[in-house]
Short mmCIF file of C-alpha atoms and ligand atoms in Angstrom, two decimals:
data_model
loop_
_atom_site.label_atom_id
_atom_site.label_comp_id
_atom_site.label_asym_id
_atom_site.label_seq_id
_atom_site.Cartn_x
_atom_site.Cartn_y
_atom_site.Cartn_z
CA UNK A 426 82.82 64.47 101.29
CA UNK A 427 83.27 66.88 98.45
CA UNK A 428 81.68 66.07 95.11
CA UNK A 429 84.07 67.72 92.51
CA UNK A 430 83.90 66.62 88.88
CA UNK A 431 83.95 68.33 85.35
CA UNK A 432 80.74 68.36 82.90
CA UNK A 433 80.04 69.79 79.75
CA UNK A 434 77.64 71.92 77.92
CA UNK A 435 76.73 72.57 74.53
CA UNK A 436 77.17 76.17 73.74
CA UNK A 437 77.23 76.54 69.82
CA UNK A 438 76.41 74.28 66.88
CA UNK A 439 76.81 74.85 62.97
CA UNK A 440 76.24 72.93 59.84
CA UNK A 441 78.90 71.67 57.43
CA UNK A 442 79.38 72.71 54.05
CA UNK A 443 81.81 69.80 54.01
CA UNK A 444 81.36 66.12 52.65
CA UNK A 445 80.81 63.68 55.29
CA UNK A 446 84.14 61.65 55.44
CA UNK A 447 82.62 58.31 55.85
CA UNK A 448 79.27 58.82 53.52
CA UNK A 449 80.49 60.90 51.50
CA UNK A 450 76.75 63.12 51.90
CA UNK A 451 77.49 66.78 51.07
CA UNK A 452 76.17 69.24 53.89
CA UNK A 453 74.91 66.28 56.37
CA UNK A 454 77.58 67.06 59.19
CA UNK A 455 76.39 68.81 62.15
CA UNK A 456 79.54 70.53 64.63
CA UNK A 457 78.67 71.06 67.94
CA UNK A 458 80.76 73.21 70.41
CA UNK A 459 80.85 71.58 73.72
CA UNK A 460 82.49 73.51 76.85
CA UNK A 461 83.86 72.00 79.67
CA UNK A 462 82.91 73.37 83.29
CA UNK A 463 84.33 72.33 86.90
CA UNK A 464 81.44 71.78 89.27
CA UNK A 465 81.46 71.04 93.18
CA UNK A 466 78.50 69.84 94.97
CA UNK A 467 76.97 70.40 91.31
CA UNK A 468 77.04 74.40 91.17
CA UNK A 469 78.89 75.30 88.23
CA UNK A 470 82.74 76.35 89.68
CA UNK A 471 84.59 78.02 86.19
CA UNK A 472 84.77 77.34 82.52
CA UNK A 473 87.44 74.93 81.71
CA UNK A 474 88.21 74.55 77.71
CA UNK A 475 86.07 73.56 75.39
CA UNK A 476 85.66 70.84 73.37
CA UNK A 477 83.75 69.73 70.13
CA UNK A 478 82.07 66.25 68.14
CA UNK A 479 80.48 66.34 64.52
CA UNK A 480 77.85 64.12 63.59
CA UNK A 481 76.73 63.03 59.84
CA UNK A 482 72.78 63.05 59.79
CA UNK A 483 72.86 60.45 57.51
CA UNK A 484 75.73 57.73 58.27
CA UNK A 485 74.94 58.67 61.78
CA UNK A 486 78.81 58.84 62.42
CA UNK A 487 80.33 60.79 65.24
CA UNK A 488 83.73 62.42 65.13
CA UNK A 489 85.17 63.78 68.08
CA UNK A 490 87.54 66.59 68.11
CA UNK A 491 90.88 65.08 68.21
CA UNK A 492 89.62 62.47 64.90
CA UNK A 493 88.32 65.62 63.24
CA UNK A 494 89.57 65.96 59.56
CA UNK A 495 91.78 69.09 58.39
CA UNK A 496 88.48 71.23 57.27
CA UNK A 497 86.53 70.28 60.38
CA UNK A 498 89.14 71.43 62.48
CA UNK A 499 89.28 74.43 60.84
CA UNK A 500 85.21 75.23 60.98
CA UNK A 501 85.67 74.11 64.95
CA UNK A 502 88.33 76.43 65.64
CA UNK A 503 86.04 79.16 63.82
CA UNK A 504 83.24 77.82 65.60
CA UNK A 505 85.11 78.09 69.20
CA UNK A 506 86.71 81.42 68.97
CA UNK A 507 82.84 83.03 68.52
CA UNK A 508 81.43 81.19 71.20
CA UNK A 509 81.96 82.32 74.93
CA UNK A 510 81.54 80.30 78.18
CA UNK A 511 77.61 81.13 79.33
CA UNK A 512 78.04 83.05 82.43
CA UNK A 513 76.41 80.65 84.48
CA UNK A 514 79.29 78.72 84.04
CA UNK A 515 81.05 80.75 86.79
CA UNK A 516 78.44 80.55 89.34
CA UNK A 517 80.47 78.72 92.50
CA UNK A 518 82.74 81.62 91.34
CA UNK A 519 80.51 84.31 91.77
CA UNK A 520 79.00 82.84 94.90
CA UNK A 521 82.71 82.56 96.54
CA UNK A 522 83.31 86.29 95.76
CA UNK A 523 80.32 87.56 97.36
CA UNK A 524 80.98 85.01 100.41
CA UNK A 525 84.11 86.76 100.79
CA UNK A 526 82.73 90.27 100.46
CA UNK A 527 79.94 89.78 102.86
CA UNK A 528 82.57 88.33 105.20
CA UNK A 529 85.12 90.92 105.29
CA UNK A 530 82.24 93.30 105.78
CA UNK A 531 81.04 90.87 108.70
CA UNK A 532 84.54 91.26 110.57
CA UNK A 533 84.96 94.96 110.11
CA UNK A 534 81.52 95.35 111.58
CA UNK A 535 82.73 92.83 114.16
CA UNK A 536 86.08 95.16 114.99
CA UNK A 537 84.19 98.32 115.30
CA UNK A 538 81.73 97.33 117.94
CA UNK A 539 84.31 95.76 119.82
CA UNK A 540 86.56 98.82 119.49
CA UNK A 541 83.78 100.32 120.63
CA UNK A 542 82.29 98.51 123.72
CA UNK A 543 85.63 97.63 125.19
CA UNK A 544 85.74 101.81 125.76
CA UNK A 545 82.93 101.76 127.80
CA UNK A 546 82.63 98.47 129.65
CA UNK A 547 79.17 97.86 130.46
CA UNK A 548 77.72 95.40 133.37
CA UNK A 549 77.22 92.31 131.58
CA UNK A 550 79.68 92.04 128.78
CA UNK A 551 81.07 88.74 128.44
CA UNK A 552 84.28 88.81 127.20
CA UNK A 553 85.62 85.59 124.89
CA UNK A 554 89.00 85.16 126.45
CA UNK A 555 92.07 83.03 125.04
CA UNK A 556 94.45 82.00 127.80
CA UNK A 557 96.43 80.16 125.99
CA UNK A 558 97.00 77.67 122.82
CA UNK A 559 93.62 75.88 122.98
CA UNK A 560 92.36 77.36 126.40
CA UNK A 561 89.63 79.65 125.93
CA UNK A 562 87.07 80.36 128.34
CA UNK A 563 84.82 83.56 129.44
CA UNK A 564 85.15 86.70 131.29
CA UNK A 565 81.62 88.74 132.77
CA UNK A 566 81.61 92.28 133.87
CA UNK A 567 80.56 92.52 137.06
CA UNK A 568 80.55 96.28 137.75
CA UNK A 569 82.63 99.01 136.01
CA UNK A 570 83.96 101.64 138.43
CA UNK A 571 86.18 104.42 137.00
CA UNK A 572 88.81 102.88 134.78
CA UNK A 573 88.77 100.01 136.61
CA UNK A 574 86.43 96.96 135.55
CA UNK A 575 85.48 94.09 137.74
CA UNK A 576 85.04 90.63 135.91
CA UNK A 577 83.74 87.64 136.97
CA UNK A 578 86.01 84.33 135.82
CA UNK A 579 84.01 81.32 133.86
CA UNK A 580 84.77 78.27 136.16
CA UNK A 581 84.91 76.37 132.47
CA UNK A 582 87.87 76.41 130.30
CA UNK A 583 87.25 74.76 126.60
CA UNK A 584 90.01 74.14 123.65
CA UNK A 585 87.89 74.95 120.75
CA UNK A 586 86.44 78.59 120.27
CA UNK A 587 83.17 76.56 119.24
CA UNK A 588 82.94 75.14 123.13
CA UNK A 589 82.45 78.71 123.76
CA UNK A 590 78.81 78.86 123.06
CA UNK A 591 78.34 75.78 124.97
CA UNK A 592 79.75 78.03 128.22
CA UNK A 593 77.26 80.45 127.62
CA UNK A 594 74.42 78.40 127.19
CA UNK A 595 74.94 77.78 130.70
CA UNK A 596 74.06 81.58 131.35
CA UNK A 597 75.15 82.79 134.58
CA UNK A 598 75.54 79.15 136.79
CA UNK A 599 79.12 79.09 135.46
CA UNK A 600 80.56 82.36 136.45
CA UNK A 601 82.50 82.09 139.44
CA UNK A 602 81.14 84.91 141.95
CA UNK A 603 84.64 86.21 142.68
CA UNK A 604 85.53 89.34 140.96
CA UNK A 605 88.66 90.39 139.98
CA UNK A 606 90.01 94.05 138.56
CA UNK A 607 90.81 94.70 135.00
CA UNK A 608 91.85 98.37 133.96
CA UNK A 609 89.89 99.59 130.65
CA UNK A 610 93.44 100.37 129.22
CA UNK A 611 94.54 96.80 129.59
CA UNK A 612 90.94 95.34 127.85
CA UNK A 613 92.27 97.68 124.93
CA UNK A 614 95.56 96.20 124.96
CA UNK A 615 93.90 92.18 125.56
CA UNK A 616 91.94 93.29 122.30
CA UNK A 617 93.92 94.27 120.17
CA UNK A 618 96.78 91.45 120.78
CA UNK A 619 93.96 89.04 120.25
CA UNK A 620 94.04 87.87 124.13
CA UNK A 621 90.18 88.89 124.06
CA UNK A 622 88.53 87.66 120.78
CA UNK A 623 85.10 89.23 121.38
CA UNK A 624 82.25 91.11 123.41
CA UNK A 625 78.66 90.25 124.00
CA UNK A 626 76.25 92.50 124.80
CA UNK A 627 72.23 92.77 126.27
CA UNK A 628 71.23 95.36 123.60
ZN1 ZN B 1451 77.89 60.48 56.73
#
């Protein structure tokens, strides 16, 4: 379940030179600046608009925004335009845009070494291999001769990329111990069109 809601904040705050409107009390109302903020899970998401309330210190009585007088509206308008949204009020923000940074970085780093290893097979690699829509299962290098690369089938098939760790858990009791040839120049090609999703490797 995802807990998204709106709360607000008080961000700036002034005292009337007006007359109260009910009490008539000259320089009893206090205007506070309220602003708005979308939250999920509570962290703070963005700034949403602000909002404002007066209250007399003497009658006690609270005005909010939209039964402001003329003159109050004016001061609150004032009052708004000088006040910005605290930055915190961006946090889920900020936190998404480094989440995305640190994953793109992830992935290139991901590509590389793949680029890489699937170059220069090694004995061992297991390959993540999709075989179809939903059908994924494992490849594991046998023994690399030449250009040619010997992999050993996973007798498991799974259709979630997720089931995939559960096939490796099993270490090497699932690999069928029938080998059949790849040629490094076709591991490129399985790479790049996505066939083979990715490479472990005993580093
Ligand atoms: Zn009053």
């Amino acid at each position: 379940m995802i807990i998204f809601g709106s709360k607000a904040t008080l961000v700036a705050t002034e005292n009337l030179l007006d007359k109260c409107p009910n009490c008539g009390t000259e320089r009893s109302v206090h205007l506070a600046v309220f602003q708005n903020y979308a939250h999920i899970f509570f962290i703070p998401l963005f700034p949403m608009g602000k909002t404002g309330a007066t209250e007399c210190a003497h009658c006690k009585q609270v005005l909010r925004k939209k039964e402001f007088p003329d003159h109050f509206r004016r001061s609150y308008s004032n009052l708004k335009s000088a006040s910005k949204a605290p930055l915190w009020t961006f946090s889920g923000l900020g936190l998404l845009a480094i989440f995305i940074v640190f994953g793109g970085i992830m992935s290139k780093q991901k590509d590389d070494k793949n680029a890489a290893w699937i170059l220069a097979p090694q004995e061992g690699d297991v390959y993540e291999i999709k075989l179809d829509y939903k059908q994924y299962t494992l490849y594991k290098v046998h023994e690399v001769v030449g250009d040619t690369v010997f992999v050993m089938p996973n007798e498991y098939e799974t259709d979630k990329i997720k089931g995939l760790r559960a096939m490796k858990n099993k270490g090497d009791a699932g690999f069928v111990q029938e080998f059949f040839p790849l040629l490094k120049e076709d591991l490129k090609i399985m790479l790049e069109s996505g066939e083979l999703l990715d490479i472990d490797r005993k580093e």
